[in-house]
mmCIF file of N, CA and C in Angstrom:
data_model
loop_
_atom_site.group_PDB
_atom_site.id
_atom_site.type_symbol
_atom_site.label_atom_id
_atom_site.label_comp_id
_atom_site.label_asym_id
_atom_site.label_seq_id
_atom_site.Cartn_x
_atom_site.Cartn_y
_atom_site.Cartn_z
ATOM 1 N N MET A 1 111.145 99.109 56.764
ATOM 2 C CA MET A 1 111.513 99.468 58.121
ATOM 3 C C MET A 1 111.780 98.179 58.894
ATOM 4 N N SER A 2 112.886 98.158 59.643
ATOM 5 C CA SER A 2 113.248 96.955 60.391
ATOM 6 C C SER A 2 112.368 96.801 61.630
ATOM 7 N N VAL A 3 112.401 95.627 62.200
ATOM 8 C CA VAL A 3 111.629 95.348 63.405
ATOM 9 C C VAL A 3 112.071 96.273 64.539
ATOM 10 N N GLU A 4 113.393 96.471 64.661
ATOM 11 C CA GLU A 4 113.923 97.338 65.709
ATOM 12 C C GLU A 4 113.415 98.774 65.550
ATOM 13 N N GLU A 5 113.409 99.264 64.317
ATOM 14 C CA GLU A 5 112.913 100.612 64.054
ATOM 15 C C GLU A 5 111.426 100.718 64.379
ATOM 16 N N THR A 6 110.674 99.695 64.036
ATOM 17 C CA THR A 6 109.241 99.685 64.311
ATOM 18 C C THR A 6 108.981 99.703 65.811
ATOM 19 N N ILE A 7 109.741 98.912 66.561
ATOM 20 C CA ILE A 7 109.578 98.876 68.014
ATOM 21 C C ILE A 7 109.930 100.232 68.619
ATOM 22 N N LYS A 8 111.036 100.812 68.154
ATOM 23 C CA LYS A 8 111.436 102.125 68.676
ATOM 24 C C LYS A 8 110.375 103.174 68.371
ATOM 25 N N LEU A 9 109.868 103.191 67.148
ATOM 26 C CA LEU A 9 108.830 104.162 66.786
ATOM 27 C C LEU A 9 107.569 103.961 67.616
ATOM 28 N N SER A 10 107.217 102.718 67.855
ATOM 29 C CA SER A 10 106.044 102.420 68.681
ATOM 30 C C SER A 10 106.239 102.960 70.095
ATOM 31 N N GLU A 11 107.437 102.781 70.644
ATOM 32 C CA GLU A 11 107.724 103.295 71.982
ATOM 33 C C GLU A 11 107.769 104.821 72.001
ATOM 34 N N LEU A 12 108.334 105.411 70.951
ATOM 35 C CA LEU A 12 108.342 106.873 70.865
ATOM 36 C C LEU A 12 106.915 107.414 70.767
ATOM 37 N N LEU A 13 106.082 106.709 70.036
ATOM 38 C CA LEU A 13 104.682 107.108 69.921
ATOM 39 C C LEU A 13 103.993 107.026 71.278
ATOM 40 N N ASP A 14 104.296 105.995 72.047
ATOM 41 C CA ASP A 14 103.740 105.879 73.397
ATOM 42 C C ASP A 14 104.193 107.039 74.276
ATOM 43 N N LEU A 15 105.461 107.393 74.167
ATOM 44 C CA LEU A 15 106.015 108.455 75.008
ATOM 45 C C LEU A 15 105.552 109.851 74.608
ATOM 46 N N TYR A 16 105.553 110.114 73.310
ATOM 47 C CA TYR A 16 105.330 111.481 72.826
ATOM 48 C C TYR A 16 104.062 111.647 71.981
ATOM 49 N N GLY A 17 103.281 110.624 71.865
ATOM 50 C CA GLY A 17 102.106 110.668 70.983
ATOM 51 C C GLY A 17 101.138 111.798 71.277
ATOM 52 N N GLU A 18 101.003 112.133 72.545
ATOM 53 C CA GLU A 18 100.073 113.207 72.908
ATOM 54 C C GLU A 18 100.539 114.574 72.415
ATOM 55 N N LEU A 19 101.792 114.670 72.004
ATOM 56 C CA LEU A 19 102.317 115.935 71.490
ATOM 57 C C LEU A 19 102.070 116.096 69.988
ATOM 58 N N LEU A 20 101.628 115.032 69.346
ATOM 59 C CA LEU A 20 101.280 115.087 67.923
ATOM 60 C C LEU A 20 99.832 115.532 67.770
ATOM 61 N N SER A 21 99.475 115.958 66.565
ATOM 62 C CA SER A 21 98.064 116.250 66.309
ATOM 63 C C SER A 21 97.294 114.930 66.342
ATOM 64 N N ASN A 22 96.009 114.995 66.564
ATOM 65 C CA ASN A 22 95.186 113.777 66.605
ATOM 66 C C ASN A 22 95.306 112.988 65.308
ATOM 67 N N LYS A 23 95.320 113.689 64.194
ATOM 68 C CA LYS A 23 95.419 113.036 62.882
ATOM 69 C C LYS A 23 96.770 112.334 62.731
ATOM 70 N N GLN A 24 97.858 113.020 63.082
ATOM 71 C CA GLN A 24 99.186 112.415 62.983
ATOM 72 C C GLN A 24 99.287 111.188 63.889
ATOM 73 N N LYS A 25 98.786 111.316 65.084
ATOM 74 C CA LYS A 25 98.838 110.205 66.041
ATOM 75 C C LYS A 25 98.050 109.005 65.510
ATOM 76 N N GLN A 26 96.874 109.269 64.998
ATOM 77 C CA GLN A 26 96.021 108.197 64.484
ATOM 78 C C GLN A 26 96.647 107.509 63.274
ATOM 79 N N VAL A 27 97.154 108.297 62.338
ATOM 80 C CA VAL A 27 97.764 107.741 61.127
ATOM 81 C C VAL A 27 98.997 106.919 61.480
ATOM 82 N N LEU A 28 99.862 107.457 62.328
ATOM 83 C CA LEU A 28 101.077 106.744 62.696
ATOM 84 C C LEU A 28 100.759 105.486 63.506
ATOM 85 N N ASN A 29 99.790 105.567 64.388
ATOM 86 C CA ASN A 29 99.372 104.397 65.155
ATOM 87 C C ASN A 29 98.844 103.302 64.223
ATOM 88 N N ASN A 30 98.040 103.673 63.258
ATOM 89 C CA ASN A 30 97.519 102.683 62.306
ATOM 90 C C ASN A 30 98.640 102.061 61.488
ATOM 91 N N TYR A 31 99.604 102.870 61.119
ATOM 92 C CA TYR A 31 100.719 102.384 60.304
ATOM 93 C C TYR A 31 101.649 101.473 61.100
ATOM 94 N N ILE A 32 102.011 101.898 62.304
ATOM 95 C CA ILE A 32 102.993 101.150 63.094
ATOM 96 C C ILE A 32 102.357 100.017 63.897
ATOM 97 N N ASN A 33 101.392 100.363 64.730
ATOM 98 C CA ASN A 33 100.845 99.390 65.676
ATOM 99 C C ASN A 33 99.763 98.493 65.088
ATOM 100 N N ASN A 34 99.013 99.020 64.140
ATOM 101 C CA ASN A 34 97.935 98.226 63.536
ATOM 102 C C ASN A 34 98.343 97.614 62.204
ATOM 103 N N ASP A 35 99.582 97.892 61.773
ATOM 104 C CA ASP A 35 100.149 97.315 60.547
ATOM 105 C C ASP A 35 99.259 97.510 59.325
ATOM 106 N N MET A 36 98.691 98.701 59.227
ATOM 107 C CA MET A 36 97.836 99.011 58.078
ATOM 108 C C MET A 36 98.699 99.571 56.948
ATOM 109 N N SER A 37 98.288 99.298 55.724
ATOM 110 C CA SER A 37 99.002 99.813 54.554
ATOM 111 C C SER A 37 98.627 101.276 54.323
ATOM 112 N N LEU A 38 99.424 101.940 53.496
ATOM 113 C CA LEU A 38 99.123 103.327 53.147
ATOM 114 C C LEU A 38 97.746 103.423 52.495
ATOM 115 N N ALA A 39 97.443 102.459 51.637
ATOM 116 C CA ALA A 39 96.143 102.458 50.943
ATOM 117 C C ALA A 39 94.988 102.312 51.935
ATOM 118 N N GLU A 40 95.148 101.420 52.911
ATOM 119 C CA GLU A 40 94.081 101.230 53.908
ATOM 120 C C GLU A 40 93.866 102.496 54.739
ATOM 121 N N ILE A 41 94.960 103.103 55.153
ATOM 122 C CA ILE A 41 94.856 104.328 55.948
ATOM 123 C C ILE A 41 94.234 105.444 55.109
ATOM 124 N N ALA A 42 94.688 105.565 53.861
ATOM 125 C CA ALA A 42 94.163 106.603 52.963
ATOM 126 C C ALA A 42 92.658 106.438 52.775
ATOM 127 N N GLU A 43 92.222 105.209 52.618
ATOM 128 C CA GLU A 43 90.786 104.953 52.440
ATOM 129 C C GLU A 43 90.018 105.334 53.704
ATOM 130 N N ASN A 44 90.532 104.958 54.852
ATOM 131 C CA ASN A 44 89.861 105.283 56.113
ATOM 132 C C ASN A 44 89.810 106.781 56.382
ATOM 133 N N GLU A 45 90.870 107.475 55.994
ATOM 134 C CA GLU A 45 90.982 108.917 56.251
ATOM 135 C C GLU A 45 90.429 109.764 55.109
ATOM 136 N N ASP A 46 90.069 109.104 54.009
ATOM 137 C CA ASP A 46 89.546 109.774 52.817
ATOM 138 C C ASP A 46 90.540 110.806 52.270
ATOM 139 N N VAL A 47 91.811 110.353 52.167
ATOM 140 C CA VAL A 47 92.876 111.168 51.591
ATOM 141 C C VAL A 47 93.692 110.284 50.655
ATOM 142 N N THR A 48 94.671 110.865 49.994
ATOM 143 C CA THR A 48 95.523 110.089 49.093
ATOM 144 C C THR A 48 96.615 109.364 49.879
ATOM 145 N N ARG A 49 97.211 108.367 49.236
ATOM 146 C CA ARG A 49 98.330 107.659 49.860
ATOM 147 C C ARG A 49 99.518 108.600 50.065
ATOM 148 N N VAL A 50 99.687 109.538 49.150
ATOM 149 C CA VAL A 50 100.772 110.513 49.277
ATOM 150 C C VAL A 50 100.564 111.365 50.530
ATOM 151 N N ALA A 51 99.326 111.753 50.793
ATOM 152 C CA ALA A 51 99.021 112.540 51.997
ATOM 153 C C ALA A 51 99.308 111.726 53.261
ATOM 154 N N VAL A 52 98.991 110.444 53.227
ATOM 155 C CA VAL A 52 99.267 109.564 54.370
ATOM 156 C C VAL A 52 100.773 109.441 54.578
ATOM 157 N N LEU A 53 101.494 109.199 53.496
ATOM 158 C CA LEU A 53 102.950 109.070 53.591
ATOM 159 C C LEU A 53 103.575 110.353 54.143
ATOM 160 N N ASP A 54 103.093 111.498 53.682
ATOM 161 C CA ASP A 54 103.581 112.785 54.166
ATOM 162 C C ASP A 54 103.290 112.944 55.660
ATOM 163 N N ALA A 55 102.098 112.569 56.097
ATOM 164 C CA ALA A 55 101.729 112.660 57.516
ATOM 165 C C ALA A 55 102.613 111.751 58.365
ATOM 166 N N ILE A 56 102.899 110.560 57.860
ATOM 167 C CA ILE A 56 103.751 109.615 58.580
ATOM 168 C C ILE A 56 105.164 110.179 58.715
ATOM 169 N N LYS A 57 105.702 110.698 57.620
ATOM 170 C CA LYS A 57 107.056 111.265 57.654
ATOM 171 C C LYS A 57 107.152 112.421 58.645
ATOM 172 N N LYS A 58 106.175 113.309 58.612
ATOM 173 C CA LYS A 58 106.185 114.462 59.514
ATOM 174 C C LYS A 58 106.039 114.027 60.972
ATOM 175 N N ALA A 59 105.166 113.073 61.219
ATOM 176 C CA ALA A 59 104.961 112.591 62.586
ATOM 177 C C ALA A 59 106.218 111.900 63.107
ATOM 178 N N LYS A 60 106.845 111.072 62.275
ATOM 179 C CA LYS A 60 108.084 110.402 62.683
ATOM 180 C C LYS A 60 109.164 111.427 62.995
ATOM 181 N N GLN A 61 109.282 112.436 62.153
ATOM 182 C CA GLN A 61 110.288 113.473 62.381
ATOM 183 C C GLN A 61 110.032 114.191 63.696
ATOM 184 N N LYS A 62 108.780 114.483 63.993
ATOM 185 C CA LYS A 62 108.446 115.138 65.259
ATOM 186 C C LYS A 62 108.815 114.251 66.443
ATOM 187 N N LEU A 63 108.535 112.964 66.346
ATOM 188 C CA LEU A 63 108.873 112.055 67.439
ATOM 189 C C LEU A 63 110.373 112.042 67.691
ATOM 190 N N PHE A 64 111.159 111.978 66.628
ATOM 191 C CA PHE A 64 112.614 111.989 66.776
ATOM 192 C C PHE A 64 113.110 113.338 67.304
ATOM 193 N N ASP A 65 112.478 114.424 66.890
ATOM 194 C CA ASP A 65 112.841 115.746 67.415
ATOM 195 C C ASP A 65 112.562 115.825 68.920
ATOM 196 N N TYR A 66 111.397 115.331 69.337
ATOM 197 C CA TYR A 66 111.064 115.320 70.769
ATOM 198 C C TYR A 66 112.077 114.486 71.541
ATOM 199 N N GLU A 67 112.446 113.331 70.996
ATOM 200 C CA GLU A 67 113.410 112.473 71.679
ATOM 201 C C GLU A 67 114.772 113.151 71.773
ATOM 202 N N ASN A 68 115.195 113.829 70.718
ATOM 203 C CA ASN A 68 116.482 114.532 70.743
ATOM 204 C C ASN A 68 116.513 115.611 71.824
ATOM 205 N N LYS A 69 115.371 116.214 72.095
ATOM 206 C CA LYS A 69 115.309 117.275 73.093
ATOM 207 C C LYS A 69 115.060 116.736 74.504
ATOM 208 N N LEU A 70 114.168 115.769 74.636
ATOM 209 C CA LEU A 70 113.735 115.318 75.969
ATOM 210 C C LEU A 70 114.428 114.053 76.466
ATOM 211 N N LYS A 71 114.842 113.206 75.551
ATOM 212 C CA LYS A 71 115.616 111.989 75.852
ATOM 213 C C LYS A 71 114.899 110.982 76.762
ATOM 214 N N LEU A 72 113.586 110.962 76.734
ATOM 215 C CA LEU A 72 112.838 110.021 77.579
ATOM 216 C C LEU A 72 113.053 108.575 77.160
ATOM 217 N N TYR A 73 113.134 108.322 75.873
ATOM 218 C CA TYR A 73 113.361 106.959 75.381
ATOM 219 C C TYR A 73 114.736 106.458 75.826
ATOM 220 N N LYS A 74 115.735 107.329 75.711
ATOM 221 C CA LYS A 74 117.094 106.965 76.106
ATOM 222 C C LYS A 74 117.153 106.656 77.602
ATOM 223 N N ILE A 75 116.551 107.507 78.396
ATOM 224 C CA ILE A 75 116.550 107.301 79.846
ATOM 225 C C ILE A 75 115.806 106.023 80.205
ATOM 226 N N LYS A 76 114.653 105.815 79.601
ATOM 227 C CA LYS A 76 113.867 104.606 79.854
ATOM 228 C C LYS A 76 114.679 103.362 79.504
ATOM 229 N N SER A 77 115.368 103.395 78.366
ATOM 230 C CA SER A 77 116.184 102.257 77.942
ATOM 231 C C SER A 77 117.329 101.995 78.916
ATOM 232 N N GLN A 78 117.984 103.058 79.347
ATOM 233 C CA GLN A 78 119.092 102.908 80.286
ATOM 234 C C GLN A 78 118.614 102.332 81.620
ATOM 235 N N LEU A 79 117.495 102.825 82.103
ATOM 236 C CA LEU A 79 116.962 102.320 83.369
ATOM 237 C C LEU A 79 116.509 100.872 83.248
ATOM 238 N N LYS A 80 115.901 100.538 82.114
ATOM 239 C CA LYS A 80 115.482 99.150 81.864
ATOM 240 C C LYS A 80 116.691 98.221 81.874
ATOM 241 N N ASN A 81 117.757 98.647 81.211
ATOM 242 C CA ASN A 81 118.984 97.840 81.174
ATOM 243 C C ASN A 81 119.575 97.657 82.564
ATOM 244 N N LEU A 82 119.562 98.710 83.367
ATOM 245 C CA LEU A 82 120.068 98.599 84.731
ATOM 246 C C LEU A 82 119.249 97.607 85.557
ATOM 247 N N LEU A 83 117.943 97.669 85.402
ATOM 248 C CA LEU A 83 117.078 96.765 86.159
ATOM 249 C C LEU A 83 117.289 95.310 85.760
ATOM 250 N N GLN A 84 117.639 95.084 84.511
ATOM 251 C CA GLN A 84 117.851 93.719 84.028
ATOM 252 C C GLN A 84 119.247 93.201 84.355
ATOM 253 N N SER A 85 120.139 94.097 84.729
ATOM 254 C CA SER A 85 121.499 93.675 85.051
ATOM 255 C C SER A 85 121.590 93.316 86.530
ATOM 256 N N ASN A 86 122.747 92.854 86.918
ATOM 257 C CA ASN A 86 122.991 92.527 88.315
ATOM 258 C C ASN A 86 123.881 93.575 88.969
ATOM 259 N N GLU A 87 123.728 94.797 88.543
ATOM 260 C CA GLU A 87 124.524 95.895 89.093
ATOM 261 C C GLU A 87 124.267 96.018 90.585
ATOM 262 N N LYS A 88 125.347 96.133 91.337
ATOM 263 C CA LYS A 88 125.219 96.249 92.786
ATOM 264 C C LYS A 88 125.014 97.691 93.216
ATOM 265 N N ASP A 89 125.628 98.607 92.488
ATOM 266 C CA ASP A 89 125.556 100.008 92.876
ATOM 267 C C ASP A 89 124.589 100.761 91.961
ATOM 268 N N LEU A 90 123.313 100.426 92.050
ATOM 269 C CA LEU A 90 122.312 101.052 91.190
ATOM 270 C C LEU A 90 122.194 102.549 91.448
ATOM 271 N N LYS A 91 122.316 102.948 92.697
ATOM 272 C CA LYS A 91 122.163 104.364 93.030
ATOM 273 C C LYS A 91 123.162 105.222 92.265
ATOM 274 N N SER A 92 124.419 104.843 92.210
ATOM 275 C CA SER A 92 125.411 105.649 91.495
ATOM 276 C C SER A 92 125.168 105.616 89.986
ATOM 277 N N LYS A 93 124.722 104.468 89.464
ATOM 278 C CA LYS A 93 124.431 104.360 88.031
ATOM 279 C C LYS A 93 123.249 105.256 87.654
ATOM 280 N N ILE A 94 122.210 105.251 88.475
ATOM 281 C CA ILE A 94 121.037 106.093 88.217
ATOM 282 C C ILE A 94 121.416 107.564 88.358
ATOM 283 N N THR A 95 122.213 107.881 89.348
ATOM 284 C CA THR A 95 122.697 109.252 89.528
ATOM 285 C C THR A 95 123.444 109.717 88.284
ATOM 286 N N LYS A 96 124.271 108.857 87.714
ATOM 287 C CA LYS A 96 125.022 109.190 86.500
ATOM 288 C C LYS A 96 124.072 109.481 85.339
ATOM 289 N N ILE A 97 123.046 108.660 85.187
ATOM 290 C CA ILE A 97 122.053 108.875 84.112
ATOM 291 C C ILE A 97 121.402 110.242 84.295
ATOM 292 N N LEU A 98 121.018 110.560 85.511
ATOM 293 C CA LEU A 98 120.349 111.845 85.780
ATOM 294 C C LEU A 98 121.291 113.027 85.577
ATOM 295 N N GLU A 99 122.543 112.860 85.922
ATOM 296 C CA GLU A 99 123.514 113.944 85.738
ATOM 297 C C GLU A 99 123.758 114.221 84.260
ATOM 298 N N ASP A 100 123.644 113.211 83.432
ATOM 299 C CA ASP A 100 123.862 113.379 81.998
ATOM 300 C C ASP A 100 122.742 114.136 81.315
ATOM 301 N N LEU A 101 121.662 114.364 82.017
ATOM 302 C CA LEU A 101 120.567 115.129 81.422
ATOM 303 C C LEU A 101 120.995 116.561 81.308
#
């Protein structure tokens, strides 16, 4: 997984993590943010590495599904970019972002 993908997943986890089960959230957090291996997570959770990998895949899919429906990451990114730019007409740009919802 690339650095960009890891950062995006970490941000998606921050945005939508409460919508995951506690186990999925914990496993994905350990994998992404704590940089733990599948073996380390499996040992901590007392499950197999295959079970950990399956939990990670399902949790990632849920995060992407939530983003496809709610678009909070996209909106946050667009607003962040606007704030970092020297746009003079922020009101119309923000209005456009909101209208696209």
